[in-house]
Tab-separated table of C-alpha atoms in Angstrom:
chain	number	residue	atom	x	y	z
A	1	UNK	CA	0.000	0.000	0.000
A	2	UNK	CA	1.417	3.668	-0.893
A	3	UNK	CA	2.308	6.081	1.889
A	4	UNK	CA	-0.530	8.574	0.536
A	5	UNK	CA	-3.106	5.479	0.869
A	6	UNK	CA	-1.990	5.013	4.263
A	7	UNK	CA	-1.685	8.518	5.540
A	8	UNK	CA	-5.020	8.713	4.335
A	9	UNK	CA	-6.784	6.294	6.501
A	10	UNK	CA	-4.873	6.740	9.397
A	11	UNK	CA	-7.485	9.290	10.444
A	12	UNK	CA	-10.497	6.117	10.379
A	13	UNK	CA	-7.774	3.753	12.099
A	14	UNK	CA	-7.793	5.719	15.045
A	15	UNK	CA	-11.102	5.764	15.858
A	16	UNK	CA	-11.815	4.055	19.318
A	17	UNK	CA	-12.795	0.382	18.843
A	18	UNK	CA	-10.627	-0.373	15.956
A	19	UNK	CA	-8.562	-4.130	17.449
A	20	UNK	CA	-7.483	-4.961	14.184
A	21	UNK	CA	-5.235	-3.462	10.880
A	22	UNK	CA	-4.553	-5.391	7.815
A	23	UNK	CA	-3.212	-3.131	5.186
A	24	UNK	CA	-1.481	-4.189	2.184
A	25	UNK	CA	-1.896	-5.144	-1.201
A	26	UNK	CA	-3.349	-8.931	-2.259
A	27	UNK	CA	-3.972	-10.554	-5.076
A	28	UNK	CA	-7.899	-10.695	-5.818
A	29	UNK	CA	-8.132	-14.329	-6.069
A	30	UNK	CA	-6.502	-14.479	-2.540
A	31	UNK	CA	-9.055	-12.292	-1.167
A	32	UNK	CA	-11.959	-14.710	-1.818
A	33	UNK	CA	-10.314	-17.378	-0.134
A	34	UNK	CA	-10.314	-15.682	2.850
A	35	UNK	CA	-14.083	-16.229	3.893
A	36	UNK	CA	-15.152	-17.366	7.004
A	37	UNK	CA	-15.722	-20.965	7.727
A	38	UNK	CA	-19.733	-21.847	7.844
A	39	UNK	CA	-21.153	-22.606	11.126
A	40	UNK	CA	-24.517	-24.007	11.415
A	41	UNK	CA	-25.088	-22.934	14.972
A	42	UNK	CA	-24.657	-19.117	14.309
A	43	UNK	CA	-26.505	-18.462	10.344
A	44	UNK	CA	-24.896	-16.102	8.598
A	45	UNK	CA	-26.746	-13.098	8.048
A	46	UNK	CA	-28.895	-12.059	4.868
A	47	UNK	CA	-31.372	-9.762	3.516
A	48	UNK	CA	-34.401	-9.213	1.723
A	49	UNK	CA	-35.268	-7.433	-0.856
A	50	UNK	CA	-34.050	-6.551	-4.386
A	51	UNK	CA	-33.270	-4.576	-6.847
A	52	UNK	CA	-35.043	-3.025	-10.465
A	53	UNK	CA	-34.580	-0.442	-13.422
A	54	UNK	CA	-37.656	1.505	-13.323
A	55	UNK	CA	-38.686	3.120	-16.370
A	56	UNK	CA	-40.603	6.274	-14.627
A	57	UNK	CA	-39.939	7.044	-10.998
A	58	UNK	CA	-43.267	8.122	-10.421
A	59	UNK	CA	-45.045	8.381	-7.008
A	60	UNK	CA	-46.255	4.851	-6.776
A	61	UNK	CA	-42.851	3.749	-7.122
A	62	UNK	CA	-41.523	6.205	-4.182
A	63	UNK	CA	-44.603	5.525	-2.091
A	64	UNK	CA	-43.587	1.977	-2.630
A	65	UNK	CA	-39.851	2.551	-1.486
A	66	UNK	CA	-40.576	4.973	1.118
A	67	UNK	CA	-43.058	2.483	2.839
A	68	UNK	CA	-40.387	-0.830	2.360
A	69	UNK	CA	-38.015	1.140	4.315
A	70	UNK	CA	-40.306	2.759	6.517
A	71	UNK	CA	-41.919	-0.880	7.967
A	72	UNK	CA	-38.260	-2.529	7.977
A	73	UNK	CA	-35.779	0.085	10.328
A	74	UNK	CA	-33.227	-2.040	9.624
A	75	UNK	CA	-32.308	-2.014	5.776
A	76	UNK	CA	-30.954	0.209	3.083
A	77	UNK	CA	-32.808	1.772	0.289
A	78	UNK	CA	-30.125	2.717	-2.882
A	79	UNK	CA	-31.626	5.071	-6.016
A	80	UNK	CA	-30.046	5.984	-8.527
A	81	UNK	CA	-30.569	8.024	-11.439
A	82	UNK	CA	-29.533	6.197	-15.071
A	83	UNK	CA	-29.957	9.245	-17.520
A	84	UNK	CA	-27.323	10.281	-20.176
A	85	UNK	CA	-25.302	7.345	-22.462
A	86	UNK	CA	-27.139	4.640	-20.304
A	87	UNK	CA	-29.869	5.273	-22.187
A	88	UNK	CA	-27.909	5.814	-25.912
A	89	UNK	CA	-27.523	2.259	-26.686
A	90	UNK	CA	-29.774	0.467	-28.330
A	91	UNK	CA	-31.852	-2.697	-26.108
A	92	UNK	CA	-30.581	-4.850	-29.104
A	93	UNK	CA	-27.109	-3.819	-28.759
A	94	UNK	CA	-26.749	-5.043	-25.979
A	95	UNK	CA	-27.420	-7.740	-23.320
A	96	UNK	CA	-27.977	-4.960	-20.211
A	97	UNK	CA	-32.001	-5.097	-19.644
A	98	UNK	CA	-34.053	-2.301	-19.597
A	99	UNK	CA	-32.263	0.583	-21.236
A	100	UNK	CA	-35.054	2.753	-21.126
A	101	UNK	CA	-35.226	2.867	-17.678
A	102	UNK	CA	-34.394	5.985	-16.088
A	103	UNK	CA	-33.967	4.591	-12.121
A	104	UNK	CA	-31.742	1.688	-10.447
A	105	UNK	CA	-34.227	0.941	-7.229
A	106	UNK	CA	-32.748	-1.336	-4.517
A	107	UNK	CA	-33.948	-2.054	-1.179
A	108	UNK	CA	-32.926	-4.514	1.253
A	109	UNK	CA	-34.086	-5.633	4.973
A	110	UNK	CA	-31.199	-7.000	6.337
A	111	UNK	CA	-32.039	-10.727	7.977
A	112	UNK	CA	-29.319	-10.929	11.126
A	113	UNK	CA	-30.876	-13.924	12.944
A	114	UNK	CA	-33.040	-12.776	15.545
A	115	UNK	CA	-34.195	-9.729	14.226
A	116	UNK	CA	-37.038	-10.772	11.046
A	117	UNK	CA	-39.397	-13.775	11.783
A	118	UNK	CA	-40.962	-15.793	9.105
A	119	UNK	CA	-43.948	-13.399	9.100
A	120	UNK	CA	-41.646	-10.483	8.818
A	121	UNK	CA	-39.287	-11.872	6.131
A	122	UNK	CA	-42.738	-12.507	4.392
A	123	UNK	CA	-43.940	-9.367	4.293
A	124	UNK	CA	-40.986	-7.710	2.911
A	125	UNK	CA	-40.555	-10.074	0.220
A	126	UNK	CA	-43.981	-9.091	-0.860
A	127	UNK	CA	-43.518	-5.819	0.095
A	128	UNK	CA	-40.318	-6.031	-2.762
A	129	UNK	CA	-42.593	-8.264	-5.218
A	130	UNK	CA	-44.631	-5.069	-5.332
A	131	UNK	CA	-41.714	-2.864	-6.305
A	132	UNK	CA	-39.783	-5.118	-8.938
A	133	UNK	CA	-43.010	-5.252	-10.372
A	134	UNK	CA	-42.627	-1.464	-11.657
A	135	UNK	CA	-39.251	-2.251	-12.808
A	136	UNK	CA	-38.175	-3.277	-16.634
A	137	UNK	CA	-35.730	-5.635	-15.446
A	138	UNK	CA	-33.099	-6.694	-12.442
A	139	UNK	CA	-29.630	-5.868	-12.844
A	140	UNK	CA	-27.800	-8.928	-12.307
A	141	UNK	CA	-24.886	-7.784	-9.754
A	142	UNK	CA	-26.722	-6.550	-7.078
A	143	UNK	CA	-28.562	-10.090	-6.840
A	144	UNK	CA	-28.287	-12.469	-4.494
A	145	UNK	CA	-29.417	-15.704	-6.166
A	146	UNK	CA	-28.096	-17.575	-8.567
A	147	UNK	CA	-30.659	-19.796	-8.468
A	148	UNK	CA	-32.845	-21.462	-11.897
A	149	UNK	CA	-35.202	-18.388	-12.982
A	150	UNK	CA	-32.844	-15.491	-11.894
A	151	UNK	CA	-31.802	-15.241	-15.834
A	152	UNK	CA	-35.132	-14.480	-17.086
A	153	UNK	CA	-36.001	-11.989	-14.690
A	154	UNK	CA	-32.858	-10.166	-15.642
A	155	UNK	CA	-33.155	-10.681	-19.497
A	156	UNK	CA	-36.398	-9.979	-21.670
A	157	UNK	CA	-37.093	-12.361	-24.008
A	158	UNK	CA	-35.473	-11.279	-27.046
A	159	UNK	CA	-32.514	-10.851	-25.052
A	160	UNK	CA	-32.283	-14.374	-23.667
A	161	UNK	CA	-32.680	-15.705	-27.431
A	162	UNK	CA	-29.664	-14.266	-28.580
A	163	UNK	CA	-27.778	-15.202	-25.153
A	164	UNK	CA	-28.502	-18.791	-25.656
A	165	UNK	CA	-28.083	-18.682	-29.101
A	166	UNK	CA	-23.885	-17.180	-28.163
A	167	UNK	CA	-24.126	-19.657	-25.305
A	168	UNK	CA	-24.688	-22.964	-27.942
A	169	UNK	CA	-21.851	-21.574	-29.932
A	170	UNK	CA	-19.817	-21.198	-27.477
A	171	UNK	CA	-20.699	-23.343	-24.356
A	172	UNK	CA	-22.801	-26.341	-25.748
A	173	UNK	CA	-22.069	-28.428	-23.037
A	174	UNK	CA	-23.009	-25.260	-20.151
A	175	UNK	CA	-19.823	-25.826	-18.686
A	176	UNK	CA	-20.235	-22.166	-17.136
A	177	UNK	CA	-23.247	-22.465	-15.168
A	178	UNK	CA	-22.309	-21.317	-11.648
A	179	UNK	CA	-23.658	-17.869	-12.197
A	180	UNK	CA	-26.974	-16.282	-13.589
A	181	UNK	CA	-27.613	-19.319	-15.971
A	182	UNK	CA	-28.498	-18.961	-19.441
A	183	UNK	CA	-29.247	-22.578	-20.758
A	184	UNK	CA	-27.981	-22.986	-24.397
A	185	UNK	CA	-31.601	-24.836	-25.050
């Protein structure tokens, strides 16, 4: 790590509480290996919630966000606005979804254990159902899931043809399948 990059967080290491510094520069790969072990006794924490490209943020749609993060106190609400050369390239030109839209939405409830019961976690899933139904489309890194399904709510139609069409070129035998899955079918 440089000098500047230090000298610059020196200020936010010495805030009371910090116990632990581990500065330096890693390689990426080594990074992800450095997760915690699972333990079944303490689950890890999650959230709930989601994310969406809304077309018009109009005042259903911030009714709708305002209320998801007024009913769970513990979560984050993210908007952003996607004007400008988002909006220049063509849907066809690309695999992105929703290129029309003129929002990225996000909410989330976080899940620590303890804090949402089944009801709870319920409610704000439908609470987000309601809101990624306004959307055009999910954009796929801010998902959690990589389970079957999670392709074709990020892609419309047309856009999933031509993405399995590339992926039977190119991956006949869906060798890369650990991610957002598009079946070469």
């Amino acid at each position: 790590m440089t000098r500047p990059a230090r000298e610059a967080l020196e200020p936010l290491l010495a805030v009371p509480g910090v116990v632990q510094r581990d500065l330096g520069v890693r390689p990426y790969p080594d990074v992800l290996l450095e997760q915690p072990e699972f333990d079944p006794e303490t689950p890890m924490p999650g959230s709930v919630g989601g994310n969406t490209l809304l077309r018009v943020l109009d005042d259903a749609a911030i009714e709708r966000l305002v209320a998801f993060r007024e009913s769970n106190p513990a979560s984050v609400l993210f908007l952003r606005s996607l004007g400008g050369a988002y909006g220049d390239v063509p849907q066809q030109e690309s695999a992105f979804p929703a290129r029309d839209a003129t929002s990225f939405a996000m909410a989330r409830a976080f899940d620590v254990p303890g804090m949402l019961d089944d009801a709870a976690r319920t409610r704000a899933l439908g609470d987000w159902n309601e809101i990624e139904s306004l959307g055009g489309g999910v954009y796929g890194n801010f998902t959690t899931s990589t389970e079957p399904g999670w392709a074709e709510r990020m892609y419309p139609p047309a856009t999933m043809a031509r993405l399995a069409a590339v992926k039977r070129e190119w991956d006949p035998q869906n060798l890369f399948r650990r991610n957002h899955n598009v079946r070469p079918e």
